[in-house]
Coordinates of C-alpha atoms in Angstrom, one line a residue:
Chain A
G1 CA 38.1 -96.2 29.9
Q2 CA 34.7 -95.1 31.1
N3 CA 32.8 -92.7 28.9
I4 CA 29.4 -91.0 28.8
D5 CA 28.3 -89.2 25.6
Q6 CA 25.5 -86.8 25.3
P7 CA 24.9 -83.9 22.8
T8 CA 26.4 -80.6 23.9
E9 CA 23.4 -78.5 23.1
M10 CA 19.8 -78.8 21.8
T11 CA 17.2 -76.2 21.0
A12 CA 13.4 -76.8 21.2
T13 CA 10.2 -74.7 21.2
E14 CA 8.0 -74.0 24.1
G15 CA 5.1 -76.6 24.3
A16 CA 7.0 -79.1 22.2
I17 CA 8.7 -82.4 23.0
V18 CA 12.4 -83.0 23.2
Q19 CA 14.5 -86.2 23.6
I20 CA 18.0 -86.0 25.1
N21 CA 20.1 -89.1 24.4
C22 CA 22.9 -90.5 26.5
T23 CA 25.2 -93.4 25.6
Y24 CA 27.6 -95.0 28.0
Q25 CA 30.5 -97.4 28.4
T26 CA 31.4 -98.1 32.0
S27 CA 33.0 -100.7 34.2
G28 CA 29.8 -102.4 35.4
F29 CA 26.4 -100.8 35.8
N30 CA 24.4 -100.0 38.9
G31 CA 21.9 -97.6 37.4
L32 CA 21.7 -94.4 35.4
F33 CA 20.7 -91.0 36.8
W34 CA 19.5 -87.9 35.1
Y35 CA 20.0 -84.5 36.8
Q36 CA 18.8 -81.1 35.8
Q37 CA 21.2 -78.1 36.4
H38 CA 20.2 -74.5 35.9
A39 CA 23.0 -72.1 35.1
G40 CA 25.0 -71.3 38.2
E41 CA 23.1 -73.8 40.4
A42 CA 23.6 -77.3 41.7
P43 CA 22.3 -80.4 39.9
T44 CA 18.9 -81.6 41.1
F45 CA 17.8 -85.2 40.8
L46 CA 15.3 -86.1 38.1
S47 CA 15.3 -89.8 37.6
Y48 CA 17.0 -93.2 38.2
N49 CA 16.8 -96.2 35.9
V50 CA 18.3 -99.6 36.6
L51 CA 16.0 -101.9 34.7
D52 CA 15.3 -101.7 30.9
G53 CA 12.2 -99.7 30.0
L54 CA 10.5 -96.4 30.4
E55 CA 10.0 -94.6 33.8
E56 CA 7.4 -91.8 33.6
K57 CA 7.3 -88.9 36.1
G58 CA 5.0 -86.1 35.1
R59 CA 6.2 -84.3 32.1
F60 CA 9.6 -86.1 32.2
S61 CA 10.2 -89.7 31.2
S62 CA 13.5 -91.6 31.2
F63 CA 14.3 -94.7 29.1
L64 CA 17.0 -97.3 29.5
S65 CA 18.4 -100.1 27.3
R66 CA 21.3 -101.8 29.1
S67 CA 22.1 -104.0 26.2
K68 CA 22.7 -101.0 24.0
G69 CA 24.3 -98.8 26.7
Y70 CA 21.7 -96.2 25.9
S71 CA 19.3 -93.9 27.7
Y72 CA 17.1 -91.0 26.9
L73 CA 15.3 -88.3 28.8
L74 CA 12.0 -87.2 27.3
L75 CA 10.6 -83.8 28.2
K76 CA 7.0 -83.1 27.1
E77 CA 5.0 -79.8 27.0
L78 CA 8.2 -77.8 27.3
Q79 CA 8.2 -74.7 29.4
M80 CA 10.7 -71.8 29.4
K81 CA 11.8 -72.9 32.9
D82 CA 13.1 -76.2 31.4
S83 CA 16.0 -74.3 29.9
A84 CA 18.9 -75.9 31.7
S85 CA 21.6 -78.4 31.3
Y86 CA 20.7 -82.1 31.7
L87 CA 23.4 -84.4 33.0
C88 CA 23.5 -88.1 32.5
A89 CA 25.4 -90.1 35.1
V90 CA 26.1 -93.8 35.4
M91 CA 26.9 -95.6 38.6
D92 CA 29.7 -98.1 37.9
S93 CA 30.6 -101.4 39.6
N94 CA 32.3 -99.5 42.5
Y95 CA 29.2 -97.4 43.0
Q96 CA 31.0 -94.4 41.7
L97 CA 29.1 -91.9 39.6
I98 CA 30.5 -91.4 36.1
W99 CA 29.2 -88.1 34.7
G100 CA 28.5 -86.8 31.2
A101 CA 29.3 -83.2 30.4
G102 CA 25.7 -82.3 30.1
T103 CA 23.3 -81.2 27.4
K104 CA 22.4 -77.6 27.4
L105 CA 18.7 -77.3 26.4
I106 CA 17.6 -74.0 25.0
I107 CA 13.8 -73.4 24.9
K108 CA 12.5 -70.8 22.5
P109 CA 9.1 -69.1 22.6
Chain B
D1 CA 13.3 -79.2 55.4
A2 CA 16.2 -81.6 55.2
M3 CA 18.9 -80.2 53.0
V4 CA 22.5 -79.7 52.0
I5 CA 23.9 -76.3 52.8
Q6 CA 27.1 -74.7 51.5
N7 CA 28.9 -71.6 52.6
P8 CA 29.8 -69.3 51.2
R9 CA 27.9 -69.2 47.9
Y10 CA 30.5 -67.0 46.3
Q11 CA 34.1 -66.8 47.2
V12 CA 36.9 -64.7 45.7
T13 CA 40.5 -65.3 46.7
Q14 CA 43.9 -64.3 45.6
F15 CA 46.3 -66.6 43.9
G16 CA 48.0 -68.7 46.6
K17 CA 45.8 -67.6 49.5
P18 CA 44.3 -70.5 51.3
V19 CA 40.5 -70.9 51.3
T20 CA 38.1 -73.2 53.1
L21 CA 34.6 -74.1 51.8
S22 CA 32.1 -75.6 54.1
C23 CA 29.2 -78.0 53.7
S24 CA 26.6 -79.1 56.2
Q25 CA 23.7 -81.6 55.9
T26 CA 20.5 -82.3 57.8
L27 CA 19.7 -85.5 55.9
N28 CA 21.7 -87.6 58.3
H29 CA 23.4 -89.3 55.3
N30 CA 26.5 -91.4 55.8
V31 CA 28.3 -90.3 52.7
M32 CA 29.5 -86.9 51.7
Y33 CA 31.2 -85.9 48.4
W34 CA 33.1 -82.9 47.1
Y35 CA 33.0 -82.2 43.4
Q36 CA 34.7 -79.6 41.2
Q37 CA 32.7 -78.4 38.2
K38 CA 34.2 -76.1 35.6
S39 CA 32.0 -74.3 33.1
S40 CA 30.2 -76.7 30.7
Q41 CA 32.0 -79.7 32.1
A42 CA 30.9 -82.7 34.0
P43 CA 31.3 -82.6 37.8
K44 CA 34.7 -84.1 38.8
L45 CA 34.8 -86.1 42.1
L46 CA 37.6 -84.9 44.4
F47 CA 36.9 -86.8 47.6
H48 CA 34.2 -88.7 49.4
Y49 CA 33.7 -89.8 53.0
Y50 CA 31.8 -92.9 54.0
D51 CA 31.1 -91.9 57.6
K52 CA 34.7 -90.9 58.7
D53 CA 36.4 -93.2 56.2
F54 CA 38.1 -90.8 53.7
N55 CA 38.5 -91.7 50.1
N56 CA 40.7 -89.6 47.9
E57 CA 40.4 -89.8 44.1
A58 CA 43.7 -90.7 42.5
D59 CA 43.9 -87.6 40.4
T60 CA 42.9 -85.1 43.0
P61 CA 45.8 -82.6 43.5
D62 CA 47.6 -82.5 46.8
N63 CA 46.6 -78.8 47.0
F64 CA 43.1 -80.0 47.9
Q65 CA 42.3 -81.5 51.3
S66 CA 39.2 -82.3 53.2
R67 CA 38.0 -82.7 56.8
R68 CA 34.8 -84.3 58.2
P69 CA 34.7 -83.6 61.9
N70 CA 31.3 -85.1 62.4
T71 CA 28.4 -86.6 60.4
S72 CA 26.9 -83.2 59.6
F73 CA 29.8 -81.2 58.4
C74 CA 32.5 -81.4 55.8
F75 CA 35.1 -78.9 54.7
L76 CA 37.2 -78.5 51.6
D77 CA 40.5 -76.8 52.0
I78 CA 42.5 -75.4 49.1
R79 CA 45.9 -74.7 50.4
S80 CA 47.4 -72.6 47.6
P81 CA 44.7 -71.9 45.0
G82 CA 45.8 -71.4 41.4
L83 CA 43.9 -69.7 38.6
G84 CA 42.9 -73.1 37.3
D85 CA 41.0 -73.8 40.5
T86 CA 38.3 -71.3 39.5
A87 CA 35.2 -73.4 39.4
M88 CA 32.0 -74.3 41.1
Y89 CA 32.5 -76.6 44.1
L90 CA 29.6 -78.9 44.8
C91 CA 29.0 -80.8 48.0
A92 CA 26.6 -83.8 47.8
T93 CA 25.4 -86.5 50.2
S94 CA 23.9 -90.0 49.9
R95 CA 22.5 -92.4 52.3
T96 CA 25.1 -95.1 51.6
S97 CA 27.9 -95.7 49.2
G98 CA 27.4 -99.5 48.8
G99 CA 24.2 -99.1 47.0
A100 CA 22.8 -97.1 44.1
D101 CA 21.7 -94.3 46.3
T102 CA 20.8 -90.9 44.8
Q103 CA 23.2 -88.1 45.5
Y104 CA 21.7 -84.8 46.7
F105 CA 23.6 -81.6 46.1
G106 CA 24.0 -78.4 47.9
P107 CA 23.7 -75.1 46.0
G108 CA 27.5 -75.0 45.4
T109 CA 30.2 -72.4 46.1
R110 CA 31.4 -70.5 43.1
L111 CA 35.1 -69.9 43.7
T112 CA 37.1 -67.3 41.7
V113 CA 40.9 -67.1 42.0
L114 CA 42.4 -63.8 40.9

């Protein structure tokens, strides 16, 4: 079966750095997406990785290792507004998105 | 601004009373998706349309149906809502389905079945 694993919840301090991990087992691979979802709102697109390595976009970076079935989202200089759930999703060989359940990130002052 | 719009944002219905949720997009994307998301769970794909070509997920209950009368609009009909259908319903669009295109989401409709 297809499976995406990410931690259920993480806590970090304002101004710090946090890394949210995602491991996956899917039928084929056509890229990995990270979305941010604030409580009661829709997911918003953060990043897309299809090749191995690190993609940096401002305070957010996303890393992919296809051989390990592993990705992480790195958030720097955390702000209170970064409190949200972060969803990892993999596009399989049929171009269907397989979603993780999300990691709820709690930022403390 | 190009966007995905969902109406209503909040809907309360009685057990068994049909309800229709709507989605419109100004992105001119070919593909539209309906997801169901329950609290602290991953979004679950119910249907998607590539243009007017309808694709039903194997485990989507028969109680759920969808219509896409034109490129811009898509509807989700729940014929006889049960208590277990209380969830956020998300509409998303992407340019194509044959490539790894990003899906863009509307704000969602939070449905409560009493």
